[in-house]
Amino acid sequence: MRLLHRTNLAILLINAFSKQIIRNATIFLNENFFDFVIKDDGYCVFYDLEPSEYKINIICPGFKDKEIKIETEENGIVIIKQKIFYSIDSPFLRDSLKFEFHTKNLKNQKIILEQENNLNFLKLANPIEKDSREVFMNIQELDTKLLYQDYIYFLNEVKTKLPFDGYDIIKNCYLLKEPAQNKIESGGKFKILWDLETDNLGKTVLPYSNFFMKRKNLVFCLKIDEEIKKFKVDLSKELPKDMTFRFNL
């Protein structure tokens, strides 16, 4: 008889906008509920699973449902960091300034929205060395709002994508998802990339961020196929706190 070695699964659910860890989600594996343990660091850990293919369904009130498919191996552990996005009608955004994007053909799809305004408050303190994940910023202390976020770094007309995926509390530096392919010098400008996911009606929502949206005139840029669409928002006037800007793509 063949001895079957079991496997473990660890899932970290992250609010895509606030970067706070989500601890109140319901998680199904292959449409069945399995007991799991929520660790101090926020990971939901499933122990002693049968090595197999799994469809993971994540349900959390106020957020868009998420489905992930994975395959586990014997004597292994699968670690997943998963962003969870607000639903278009989320009660958490009821009294918030927000931006809705309505599409016709992009249903249940990921879209990348580039905010064209420079993040002038963010600076690269030291160059990023080749083959290093370490990013030393002018903001040395850990600020969770900067984590699990993708940025575009511009220097001398060269554009580099920098995905922040962690923080080294010993060295006081942020960590890239993958090592830098080339040395990246300091002195450039940062812009933010917003990951969004549309629902089954092709709609998605981006909450206003006082941290990242300091400009009075915001410009968002979205590339669909080969067409680039730009959306301008005037925030120079006082607006109702529950104001919703809607854009049709």
Coordinates of N, CA and C in Angstrom, one line a residue, residues 17 130 188 194 200:
F17 N -6.9 47.7 -0.4 CA -6.7 49.2 -0.3 C -6.1 49.6 1.0
K130 N 21.5 45.5 -7.9 CA 21.1 44.3 -8.7 C 21.0 43.1 -7.9
G188 N 14.7 59.4 -8.6 CA 13.5 59.3 -9.5 C 12.2 59.6 -8.8
W194 N -2.9 50.9 -9.2 CA -4.0 50.3 -8.5 C -4.4 49.0 -9.1
N200 N -19.1 40.4 -11.8 CA -19.7 39.8 -12.9 C -20.6 40.7 -13.8

